[in-house]
XYZ file of C-alpha atoms in Angstrom:
431
model
C 117.935 -4.284 183.982
C 119.113 -0.648 182.983
C 118.124 -1.371 179.403
C 114.717 -2.806 180.489
C 114.007 0.204 182.644
C 114.873 2.592 179.866
C 112.562 0.748 177.458
C 109.734 0.634 179.963
C 110.130 4.339 180.712
C 110.000 5.173 177.014
C 106.947 2.926 176.435
C 105.199 4.668 179.434
C 105.890 8.088 177.921
C 104.582 6.993 174.566
C 101.396 5.540 176.044
C 100.834 8.675 178.135
C 101.240 10.914 175.094
C 98.734 8.869 173.169
C 96.138 9.149 175.878
C 96.571 12.905 176.479
C 96.957 14.173 172.952
C 94.063 16.151 171.547
C 93.615 17.489 168.043
C 93.000 21.234 168.199
C 89.588 22.468 167.265
C 91.290 25.189 165.164
C 94.863 24.527 164.097
C 95.896 28.073 163.232
C 94.304 31.552 163.262
C 92.050 32.301 160.357
C 91.018 35.617 158.834
C 88.113 36.235 156.535
C 87.844 39.386 154.527
C 84.305 39.980 153.310
C 82.850 42.629 151.031
C 79.671 43.289 149.077
C 77.934 45.905 146.925
C 74.192 46.086 146.950
C 71.894 48.181 144.703
C 68.155 48.310 144.527
C 65.370 50.296 142.740
C 61.627 50.451 143.168
C 58.655 52.838 143.563
C 57.077 51.994 146.907
C 59.165 53.797 149.501
C 57.820 53.555 152.988
C 59.355 56.911 153.958
C 56.980 58.597 151.526
C 53.978 56.518 152.493
C 54.272 53.632 149.973
C 54.787 55.756 146.878
C 58.247 57.074 145.758
C 61.807 56.076 144.863
C 63.399 53.226 146.737
C 66.817 53.605 145.046
C 69.579 52.476 147.382
C 73.233 51.662 147.167
C 75.242 49.974 149.994
C 78.900 49.043 150.252
C 79.876 46.722 153.110
C 83.199 45.530 154.385
C 83.917 43.121 157.238
C 86.700 41.143 158.766
C 86.261 37.938 160.817
C 89.236 36.696 162.858
C 89.158 33.294 164.424
C 91.938 32.729 167.071
C 92.601 29.341 168.763
C 93.294 30.079 172.436
C 94.310 26.484 173.163
C 93.291 22.964 171.955
C 89.679 23.521 173.046
C 88.834 27.178 172.895
C 88.375 29.651 170.076
C 87.883 33.367 170.125
C 86.104 35.078 167.167
C 86.207 38.801 166.370
C 83.797 40.051 163.772
C 83.937 43.678 162.731
C 82.064 45.314 159.924
C 81.077 48.636 158.489
C 78.393 49.540 155.925
C 77.994 52.830 154.064
C 74.837 53.504 152.151
C 73.124 56.101 150.091
C 69.373 55.947 150.093
C 66.976 57.946 148.015
C 64.076 57.069 150.209
C 65.699 58.034 153.488
C 66.857 61.231 151.850
C 63.140 62.211 151.745
C 62.785 62.154 155.494
C 63.513 65.789 154.717
C 62.732 66.266 151.043
C 63.205 70.048 151.327
C 66.912 70.123 152.292
C 68.080 69.882 148.685
C 68.158 72.302 145.780
C 65.562 70.550 143.585
C 61.755 70.840 144.167
C 60.574 68.197 146.726
C 59.178 65.125 144.999
C 58.808 61.521 146.318
C 60.273 60.128 143.121
C 63.368 62.382 143.367
C 66.049 61.882 146.000
C 66.835 64.946 148.058
C 70.441 66.049 147.846
C 70.573 66.911 151.546
C 72.468 65.287 154.383
C 69.696 62.664 155.165
C 70.486 60.689 152.069
C 73.428 58.741 153.530
C 74.430 56.931 156.689
C 77.053 54.508 158.029
C 76.326 51.390 160.114
C 79.043 49.726 162.144
C 79.071 46.418 164.018
C 81.339 44.480 166.358
C 80.806 40.883 167.559
C 82.942 38.973 169.993
C 82.390 35.220 170.115
C 83.812 32.390 172.185
C 83.429 28.589 171.886
C 84.659 25.674 173.922
C 84.744 22.093 172.863
C 84.947 19.147 175.288
C 87.777 16.595 175.137
C 85.647 14.194 173.179
C 84.539 17.050 170.782
C 80.974 15.894 171.389
C 80.010 18.989 173.433
C 80.345 22.583 172.298
C 79.426 25.659 174.389
C 79.454 29.094 172.758
C 78.788 32.695 173.833
C 78.875 36.021 172.082
C 78.282 39.773 172.616
C 77.621 42.297 169.950
C 77.217 46.013 169.446
C 76.040 48.001 166.437
C 75.401 51.642 165.731
C 74.057 54.025 163.078
C 72.927 57.549 163.245
C 69.507 56.987 164.776
C 69.908 53.510 166.174
C 72.000 51.557 168.731
C 71.891 47.847 169.510
C 73.526 45.695 172.196
C 73.212 41.978 171.955
C 74.381 38.884 173.794
C 73.663 35.160 173.628
C 74.993 31.631 173.810
C 74.435 28.109 172.606
C 75.068 24.508 173.290
C 75.636 21.745 170.749
C 75.699 17.944 171.418
C 77.051 15.330 168.999
C 76.448 11.678 169.547
C 75.823 8.424 167.588
C 79.513 8.541 166.471
C 79.012 12.178 165.553
C 76.287 11.213 162.979
C 73.655 13.045 165.028
C 73.751 16.567 166.318
C 71.307 18.567 168.524
C 71.720 22.280 169.423
C 69.981 25.087 171.264
C 70.797 28.744 171.210
C 69.392 31.967 172.755
C 69.980 35.637 171.955
C 68.859 38.865 173.446
C 69.057 42.241 171.721
C 68.503 45.511 173.544
C 67.911 48.314 171.014
C 67.199 51.977 171.263
C 66.081 54.592 168.727
C 67.012 58.235 168.564
C 63.726 58.898 166.850
C 63.877 61.012 163.683
C 60.474 62.080 162.345
C 59.465 63.390 158.903
C 60.499 67.087 158.762
C 56.977 68.409 158.546
C 56.171 66.790 161.896
C 59.217 67.882 163.827
C 58.538 70.048 166.951
C 58.002 73.459 165.443
C 55.856 76.007 167.119
C 52.441 75.981 165.458
C 50.170 79.056 165.350
C 46.377 79.015 165.282
C 46.216 78.283 161.621
C 48.256 75.118 161.995
C 51.305 76.683 160.249
C 54.624 76.668 162.105
C 57.267 79.323 162.269
C 59.749 76.924 160.729
C 59.376 74.880 157.500
C 55.921 76.167 156.627
C 56.828 79.810 157.100
C 58.962 79.859 153.982
C 56.862 77.393 151.892
C 53.341 77.484 150.532
C 50.880 74.727 151.281
C 48.644 73.677 148.407
C 45.626 71.424 148.443
C 44.280 71.288 152.013
C 45.922 74.530 153.442
C 44.506 73.649 156.936
C 47.160 71.059 157.464
C 46.537 69.183 160.749
C 48.404 65.821 161.020
C 47.816 63.147 163.644
C 51.101 63.162 165.492
C 52.394 62.422 168.991
C 56.126 61.661 169.509
C 56.847 58.191 170.849
C 57.466 58.149 174.585
C 59.402 54.932 174.741
C 62.180 54.536 172.107
C 63.454 51.137 173.206
C 62.992 47.713 171.574
C 64.029 44.372 173.044
C 64.147 41.130 171.041
C 64.419 37.615 172.498
C 65.180 34.639 170.320
C 65.491 30.886 171.033
C 66.462 28.377 168.324
C 66.683 24.585 168.172
C 68.430 22.476 165.707
C 68.626 18.815 164.805
C 71.012 17.335 162.205
C 71.359 13.719 161.071
C 73.618 11.897 158.594
C 71.063 9.743 156.865
C 73.390 7.824 154.600
C 76.883 8.088 153.031
C 75.355 10.599 150.535
C 72.570 12.274 152.461
C 72.356 14.649 155.351
C 69.254 16.370 156.746
C 68.519 18.940 159.446
C 65.479 20.595 161.133
C 65.374 24.086 162.602
C 62.899 25.666 164.924
C 62.965 29.363 166.033
C 60.894 31.462 168.401
C 61.349 35.301 168.522
C 59.602 37.780 170.756
C 59.850 41.537 170.331
C 58.721 44.254 172.625
C 58.887 48.012 172.396
C 59.050 50.469 169.573
C 58.406 48.328 166.431
C 57.253 51.249 164.261
C 59.767 53.144 162.194
C 59.425 56.790 163.258
C 60.204 58.403 159.881
C 57.841 56.370 157.691
C 54.771 58.376 156.640
C 51.262 57.259 156.353
C 48.386 58.900 154.345
C 44.644 58.632 154.971
C 41.905 58.389 152.297
C 39.445 60.256 154.549
C 41.706 63.312 155.063
C 42.178 65.986 152.491
C 45.753 66.007 150.921
C 48.255 68.755 151.764
C 51.348 69.418 149.586
C 54.478 71.554 149.556
C 55.902 71.642 146.076
C 55.295 68.063 144.732
C 55.522 66.405 148.121
C 52.566 65.011 149.957
C 52.773 66.074 153.671
C 52.354 63.216 156.169
C 48.956 62.643 157.662
C 50.640 60.490 160.342
C 53.572 58.167 160.905
C 53.569 54.424 160.955
C 51.905 52.965 163.973
C 52.365 49.268 164.781
C 51.739 47.192 167.905
C 54.396 47.239 170.550
C 54.802 43.460 170.559
C 55.379 40.746 168.015
C 55.754 37.001 168.209
C 57.366 35.082 165.393
C 57.716 31.349 164.721
C 59.827 29.741 162.004
C 60.296 26.105 161.193
C 62.560 24.798 158.362
C 64.682 22.056 157.182
C 67.683 21.317 154.944
C 68.491 18.205 152.818
C 71.867 17.831 151.220
C 72.564 15.033 148.687
C 75.947 14.026 147.327
C 75.302 12.765 143.825
C 78.943 12.091 142.767
C 82.360 13.746 143.013
C 81.045 16.530 140.689
C 77.562 17.355 141.805
C 76.001 18.046 145.151
C 72.394 19.168 145.738
C 71.509 21.451 148.702
C 67.833 22.255 149.390
C 66.085 24.301 151.998
C 62.498 25.067 153.052
C 61.151 27.302 155.788
C 57.722 28.281 156.961
C 57.169 31.384 158.989
C 54.248 32.914 160.807
C 53.649 35.745 163.260
C 50.841 37.440 165.159
C 50.730 40.370 162.789
C 49.143 38.162 160.149
C 52.174 37.397 158.032
C 52.630 33.736 156.824
C 55.557 33.034 154.459
C 57.211 30.173 152.597
C 60.872 30.100 151.565
C 62.294 27.440 149.299
C 65.823 27.295 147.728
C 68.111 25.009 145.894
C 71.845 25.200 145.282
C 73.818 22.889 143.098
C 77.611 23.049 143.668
C 79.461 21.748 140.514
C 83.097 20.744 141.048
C 84.947 21.870 137.932
C 88.461 21.003 139.123
C 90.042 20.071 142.436
C 90.207 23.803 143.244
C 87.229 25.377 141.499
C 83.582 24.921 142.270
C 80.649 26.699 140.583
C 77.331 26.825 142.395
C 74.187 28.180 140.728
C 71.219 28.813 143.107
C 67.530 29.785 143.150
C 65.371 31.075 146.036
C 61.568 31.438 146.005
C 59.700 33.494 148.683
C 56.056 34.263 149.164
C 54.262 36.058 152.021
C 50.766 37.299 153.010
C 50.301 40.944 154.084
C 50.391 42.105 157.709
C 46.960 42.951 159.111
C 48.031 46.635 159.371
C 49.238 47.202 155.846
C 47.524 49.243 153.117
C 48.974 51.014 150.000
C 49.515 54.700 149.557
C 46.643 56.988 150.666
C 44.172 54.158 151.475
C 44.316 53.909 155.227
C 41.490 55.327 157.455
C 42.318 57.835 160.145
C 40.070 55.864 162.599
C 42.416 52.901 162.560
C 44.562 52.119 165.583
C 47.525 50.667 163.580
C 48.673 51.497 160.038
C 51.669 51.086 157.744
C 52.435 51.460 154.008
C 55.804 49.640 154.258
C 55.806 47.167 151.337
C 58.126 44.770 153.367
C 54.871 44.016 155.218
C 52.739 43.704 152.081
C 51.677 40.570 150.135
C 54.326 39.771 147.592
C 56.256 36.978 145.825
C 60.061 37.211 145.229
C 62.422 35.262 143.096
C 66.245 35.320 143.609
C 68.767 33.891 141.071
C 72.399 33.478 141.912
C 75.678 32.154 140.599
C 78.916 31.751 142.570
C 82.381 30.415 142.186
C 84.780 29.111 144.879
C 88.459 28.652 144.680
C 89.950 26.348 147.354
C 93.646 25.679 148.105
C 93.892 23.389 151.159
C 97.776 23.619 151.000
C 97.712 27.444 150.917
C 100.387 27.700 148.335
C 99.730 31.414 147.648
C 100.976 33.706 150.481
C 100.831 37.362 151.315
C 103.433 37.941 153.881
C 102.447 35.441 156.690
C 99.030 34.884 155.406
C 98.283 31.769 153.345
C 95.294 31.982 151.026
C 92.827 29.236 151.801
C 89.830 30.073 149.639
C 88.146 32.821 147.502
C 84.432 32.950 147.113
C 82.572 35.249 144.683
C 78.899 35.468 144.193
C 76.211 37.458 142.307
C 72.482 37.440 143.176
C 69.584 39.080 141.388
C 66.379 39.658 143.362
C 62.955 40.576 142.011
C 59.615 41.187 143.729
C 56.259 41.164 141.929
C 55.729 44.652 143.505
C 58.422 46.027 141.218
C 61.415 46.094 143.618
C 64.602 44.901 141.921
C 67.971 44.407 143.560
C 71.407 43.057 142.789
C 74.235 42.076 145.138
C 77.878 41.219 144.401
C 79.788 39.672 147.251
C 83.328 38.348 147.728
C 85.089 36.528 150.556
C 88.829 35.818 151.042
C 89.919 33.276 153.754
C 93.531 33.302 154.940
C 95.340 31.272 157.544
C 98.223 32.687 159.619
C 101.343 30.526 159.280
């Protein structure tokens, strides 16, 4: 009887452990180190009214830490910093350098560079069945003239033996500007001739010497964005998976960029040195509604090739319609190395309020010469390589290297803008 009782007790313990055991959502903490270098050039700077240098260089570094709190919950910390030098933003004040002011020459003054920083805290909880996932996040970002606070959450449901997934997420961003205006429009004291006792006292105006811009500082410098997204994913066969995405975004508040100049064709031009003084600053509606619908289709050809495709249609109430299509073909070279060439096509119509340099009319209510809101077609070509070591054989102290990802992209618009970006990512797990 003692032997029987012992065996029964052991069986009960084993059965109980089988019932209550759960595989952890994330087995160990993971750290991603991400970095990129971006460079662009072009001749349609919005800061100088759609004409001028767009040269820009940006270096970004970020770290993402995923920490399992228990079997079901994961905490994510995402911190990043971006330092950039911009020829166009330097011309917010083109007169603070040593060279003559010119829209095609970057000013050497302090306005040519800035730093952006960001912190996102995320949390996710998975049900015992792993069929329900609830997530939440809060974010904060800051640069010299802009501050953003965001928060949001989401819910994901898996069913049909995890072959089907539906999700919904919502985010709110509460942003505020510290408006910086073109230097010639800053609050100087103007005399009866329209010449201030600041910038214009020590510089000679040529062209129209009776410089009289249309300018009123923005009273409300806040901008709020509300986004809701829906997702549906389905495993269609052993080799094919598809998904559908639907997003709605509503923005309210200051949607104009305070330091972007606009020039009117019905107003005589005024210059200091080689720089065209602003007739006004960008004026856009204080609301915008955006809709985007897209889909992905991934197909496994064999153990070497996979095809990933994506399409999205976008429209908004500013008059922009766009189409995005992309394809990526990961090619497995060895068990550890994968190469993935990619191509992305983008096309959009112009916003109702866009016009090129010096072609707007002063009688218009809204106007912009920002070529991001113009009609254009863009092509992007990329190549990447991934190294994966699921056994994390390489270690740095207590960090086991799980993967390395390197990628290069070349981007070209038919407006003349060209850009390149090199990015790298390193994923470690903590033993």
